[in-house]
Amino acid sequence: MMKTIDKYLSRLENVLAGGCLIAATALAVFAVLLRNITGDVLFWSEEAVIYLIIFSTFFGAVVTLRHNEHVAVDIMPALLKGKAKKFFVVLGGLATLVYAGFIAYLSWALITEPFSRTTITPALKLPLWVVELSLAVSMTLFFIRAVEMTIRALRTPATELDKDVLAEEAAAVGIDVDDLAIVDDGSDRANRVEGANGGDRLGDGGTDEKGGDR
């Protein structure tokens, strides 16, 4: 059941975020080509591109949440393991639920305000609630995605939540964790031993390279 929800929710998120961004890019390119080829100007294109990017940004935030790539302070979950770590993961999911639900509620309430229906955008002549719909819909999807992730965390065994923090940090900068391993080959060890022995000999009462007493 949850896999099916995740599947269709992911498709919806990708279509909305990607579709708005593609539409903004296509419209911007078309407007530039039209102006340079025919001299005609789509006076409403700039405003439309801005609104499409706004929509894409909000929908993209849901995609980012799906991949758990939002900025977060995760010191405690990184240091803990087992049930203690699962507790903080679930707690973070619940906090996200509260935040997303509150913002979604305010966003839908904002659309019902009189000024949202009476205010018209300058170029497209759209009512303001159409633009505000980007926040309402995206935060609703954000809330649904947070519910799915919290349920998934509750169902996931605590042992599967344990991750190698060093491996994650290495992957974040594009390197392999194995590259961070310190290789102690025989030649390095021999050099250190020889250096140590040489240092001991300096304290003996022998002669130095110039033949003088040390």
mmCIF file with all atom_site columns, N, CA and C in Angstrom, residues 113-139:
data_model
loop_
_atom_site.group_PDB
_atom_site.id
_atom_site.type_symbol
_atom_site.label_atom_id
_atom_site.label_alt_id
_atom_site.label_comp_id
_atom_site.label_asym_id
_atom_site.label_entity_id
_atom_site.label_seq_id
_atom_site.pdbx_PDB_ins_code
_atom_site.Cartn_x
_atom_site.Cartn_y
_atom_site.Cartn_z
_atom_site.occupancy
_atom_site.B_iso_or_equiv
_atom_site.pdbx_formal_charge
_atom_site.auth_seq_id
_atom_site.auth_comp_id
_atom_site.auth_asym_id
_atom_site.auth_atom_id
_atom_site.pdbx_PDB_model_num
ATOM 1  N N  . GLU A 1 113 ? -9.097  34.579 1.028   1.00 0.00 ? 113 GLU A N  1
ATOM 2  C CA . GLU A 1 113 ? -9.183  35.993 1.390   1.00 0.00 ? 113 GLU A CA 1
ATOM 3  C C  . GLU A 1 113 ? -9.710  36.823 0.214   1.00 0.00 ? 113 GLU A C  1
ATOM 4  N N  . PRO A 1 114 ? -10.467 37.873 0.497   1.00 0.00 ? 114 PRO A N  1
ATOM 5  C CA . PRO A 1 114 ? -11.046 38.699 -0.581  1.00 0.00 ? 114 PRO A CA 1
ATOM 6  C C  . PRO A 1 114 ? -9.998  39.285 -1.527  1.00 0.00 ? 114 PRO A C  1
ATOM 7  N N  . PHE A 1 115 ? -8.867  39.760 -0.979  1.00 0.00 ? 115 PHE A N  1
ATOM 8  C CA . PHE A 1 115 ? -7.884  40.401 -1.855  1.00 0.00 ? 115 PHE A CA 1
ATOM 9  C C  . PHE A 1 115 ? -7.257  39.407 -2.816  1.00 0.00 ? 115 PHE A C  1
ATOM 10 N N  . SER A 1 116 ? -7.263  38.113 -2.465  1.00 0.00 ? 116 SER A N  1
ATOM 11 C CA . SER A 1 116 ? -6.708  37.108 -3.366  1.00 0.00 ? 116 SER A CA 1
ATOM 12 C C  . SER A 1 116 ? -7.588  36.916 -4.592  1.00 0.00 ? 116 SER A C  1
ATOM 13 N N  . ARG A 1 117 ? -8.866  37.199 -4.461  1.00 0.00 ? 117 ARG A N  1
ATOM 14 C CA . ARG A 1 117 ? -9.798  37.061 -5.594  1.00 0.00 ? 117 ARG A CA 1
ATOM 15 C C  . ARG A 1 117 ? -9.948  38.357 -6.379  1.00 0.00 ? 117 ARG A C  1
ATOM 16 N N  . THR A 1 118 ? -9.728  39.472 -5.723  1.00 0.00 ? 118 THR A N  1
ATOM 17 C CA . THR A 1 118 ? -9.925  40.767 -6.399  1.00 0.00 ? 118 THR A CA 1
ATOM 18 C C  . THR A 1 118 ? -8.647  41.329 -7.013  1.00 0.00 ? 118 THR A C  1
ATOM 19 N N  . THR A 1 119 ? -7.489  40.941 -6.478  1.00 0.00 ? 119 THR A N  1
ATOM 20 C CA . THR A 1 119 ? -6.212  41.440 -7.008  1.00 0.00 ? 119 THR A CA 1
ATOM 21 C C  . THR A 1 119 ? -5.873  40.696 -8.297  1.00 0.00 ? 119 THR A C  1
ATOM 22 N N  . ILE A 1 120 ? -5.464  41.461 -9.316  1.00 0.00 ? 120 ILE A N  1
ATOM 23 C CA . ILE A 1 120 ? -5.151  40.906 -10.630 1.00 0.00 ? 120 ILE A CA 1
ATOM 24 C C  . ILE A 1 120 ? -3.671  41.128 -10.935 1.00 0.00 ? 120 ILE A C  1
ATOM 25 N N  . THR A 1 121 ? -3.031  40.137 -11.508 1.00 0.00 ? 121 THR A N  1
ATOM 26 C CA . THR A 1 121 ? -1.623  40.289 -11.878 1.00 0.00 ? 121 THR A CA 1
ATOM 27 C C  . THR A 1 121 ? -1.497  41.273 -13.036 1.00 0.00 ? 121 THR A C  1
ATOM 28 N N  . PRO A 1 122 ? -0.379  41.996 -13.131 1.00 0.00 ? 122 PRO A N  1
ATOM 29 C CA . PRO A 1 122 ? -0.259  43.085 -14.118 1.00 0.00 ? 122 PRO A CA 1
ATOM 30 C C  . PRO A 1 122 ? -0.357  42.639 -15.574 1.00 0.00 ? 122 PRO A C  1
ATOM 31 N N  . ALA A 1 123 ? 0.381   41.614 -15.969 1.00 0.00 ? 123 ALA A N  1
ATOM 32 C CA . ALA A 1 123 ? 0.456   41.250 -17.384 1.00 0.00 ? 123 ALA A CA 1
ATOM 33 C C  . ALA A 1 123 ? -0.533  40.159 -17.771 1.00 0.00 ? 123 ALA A C  1
ATOM 34 N N  . LEU A 1 124 ? -0.568  39.097 -17.020 1.00 0.00 ? 124 LEU A N  1
ATOM 35 C CA . LEU A 1 124 ? -1.431  37.966 -17.358 1.00 0.00 ? 124 LEU A CA 1
ATOM 36 C C  . LEU A 1 124 ? -2.890  38.193 -16.987 1.00 0.00 ? 124 LEU A C  1
ATOM 37 N N  . LYS A 1 125 ? -3.135  39.178 -16.134 1.00 0.00 ? 125 LYS A N  1
ATOM 38 C CA . LYS A 1 125 ? -4.493  39.487 -15.679 1.00 0.00 ? 125 LYS A CA 1
ATOM 39 C C  . LYS A 1 125 ? -5.150  38.280 -14.985 1.00 0.00 ? 125 LYS A C  1
ATOM 40 N N  . LEU A 1 126 ? -4.333  37.554 -14.222 1.00 0.00 ? 126 LEU A N  1
ATOM 41 C CA . LEU A 1 126 ? -4.837  36.419 -13.463 1.00 0.00 ? 126 LEU A CA 1
ATOM 42 C C  . LEU A 1 126 ? -5.160  36.866 -12.043 1.00 0.00 ? 126 LEU A C  1
ATOM 43 N N  . PRO A 1 127 ? -6.169  36.278 -11.430 1.00 0.00 ? 127 PRO A N  1
ATOM 44 C CA . PRO A 1 127 ? -6.408  36.588 -10.018 1.00 0.00 ? 127 PRO A CA 1
ATOM 45 C C  . PRO A 1 127 ? -5.242  36.094 -9.175  1.00 0.00 ? 127 PRO A C  1
ATOM 46 N N  . LEU A 1 128 ? -4.962  36.779 -8.102  1.00 0.00 ? 128 LEU A N  1
ATOM 47 C CA . LEU A 1 128 ? -3.784  36.475 -7.298  1.00 0.00 ? 128 LEU A CA 1
ATOM 48 C C  . LEU A 1 128 ? -3.825  35.071 -6.705  1.00 0.00 ? 128 LEU A C  1
ATOM 49 N N  . TRP A 1 129 ? -5.016  34.530 -6.494  1.00 0.00 ? 129 TRP A N  1
ATOM 50 C CA . TRP A 1 129 ? -5.103  33.218 -5.869  1.00 0.00 ? 129 TRP A CA 1
ATOM 51 C C  . TRP A 1 129 ? -4.502  32.119 -6.756  1.00 0.00 ? 129 TRP A C  1
ATOM 52 N N  . VAL A 1 130 ? -4.423  32.362 -8.048  1.00 0.00 ? 130 VAL A N  1
ATOM 53 C CA . VAL A 1 130 ? -3.808  31.384 -8.950  1.00 0.00 ? 130 VAL A CA 1
ATOM 54 C C  . VAL A 1 130 ? -2.321  31.251 -8.641  1.00 0.00 ? 130 VAL A C  1
ATOM 55 N N  . VAL A 1 131 ? -1.671  32.372 -8.385  1.00 0.00 ? 131 VAL A N  1
ATOM 56 C CA . VAL A 1 131 ? -0.249  32.347 -8.026  1.00 0.00 ? 131 VAL A CA 1
ATOM 57 C C  . VAL A 1 131 ? -0.070  31.746 -6.631  1.00 0.00 ? 131 VAL A C  1
ATOM 58 N N  . GLU A 1 132 ? -0.946  32.116 -5.710  1.00 0.00 ? 132 GLU A N  1
ATOM 59 C CA . GLU A 1 132 ? -0.855  31.598 -4.342  1.00 0.00 ? 132 GLU A CA 1
ATOM 60 C C  . GLU A 1 132 ? -1.152  30.102 -4.274  1.00 0.00 ? 132 GLU A C  1
ATOM 61 N N  . LEU A 1 133 ? -1.774  29.582 -5.307  1.00 0.00 ? 133 LEU A N  1
ATOM 62 C CA . LEU A 1 133 ? -2.084  28.155 -5.349  1.00 0.00 ? 133 LEU A CA 1
ATOM 63 C C  . LEU A 1 133 ? -0.810  27.305 -5.337  1.00 0.00 ? 133 LEU A C  1
ATOM 64 N N  . SER A 1 134 ? 0.280   27.876 -5.815  1.00 0.00 ? 134 SER A N  1
ATOM 65 C CA . SER A 1 134 ? 1.547   27.137 -5.833  1.00 0.00 ? 134 SER A CA 1
ATOM 66 C C  . SER A 1 134 ? 1.967   26.719 -4.432  1.00 0.00 ? 134 SER A C  1
ATOM 67 N N  . LEU A 1 135 ? 1.828   27.623 -3.472  1.00 0.00 ? 135 LEU A N  1
ATOM 68 C CA . LEU A 1 135 ? 2.203   27.315 -2.096  1.00 0.00 ? 135 LEU A CA 1
ATOM 69 C C  . LEU A 1 135 ? 1.218   26.340 -1.457  1.00 0.00 ? 135 LEU A C  1
ATOM 70 N N  . ALA A 1 136 ? -0.076  26.550 -1.711  1.00 0.00 ? 136 ALA A N  1
ATOM 71 C CA . ALA A 1 136 ? -1.087  25.691 -1.094  1.00 0.00 ? 136 ALA A CA 1
ATOM 72 C C  . ALA A 1 136 ? -0.951  24.242 -1.560  1.00 0.00 ? 136 ALA A C  1
ATOM 73 N N  . VAL A 1 137 ? -0.824  24.052 -2.870  1.00 0.00 ? 137 VAL A N  1
ATOM 74 C CA . VAL A 1 137 ? -0.730  22.691 -3.411  1.00 0.00 ? 137 VAL A CA 1
ATOM 75 C C  . VAL A 1 137 ? 0.583   22.037 -3.003  1.00 0.00 ? 137 VAL A C  1
ATOM 76 N N  . SER A 1 138 ? 1.677   22.799 -3.104  1.00 0.00 ? 138 SER A N  1
ATOM 77 C CA . SER A 1 138 ? 2.986   22.212 -2.780  1.00 0.00 ? 138 SER A CA 1
ATOM 78 C C  . SER A 1 138 ? 3.089   21.835 -1.305  1.00 0.00 ? 138 SER A C  1
ATOM 79 N N  . MET A 1 139 ? 2.563   22.654 -0.413  1.00 0.00 ? 139 MET A N  1
ATOM 80 C CA . MET A 1 139 ? 2.639   22.324 1.005   1.00 0.00 ? 139 MET A CA 1
ATOM 81 C C  . MET A 1 139 ? 1.706   21.182 1.372   1.00 0.00 ? 139 MET A C  1
#
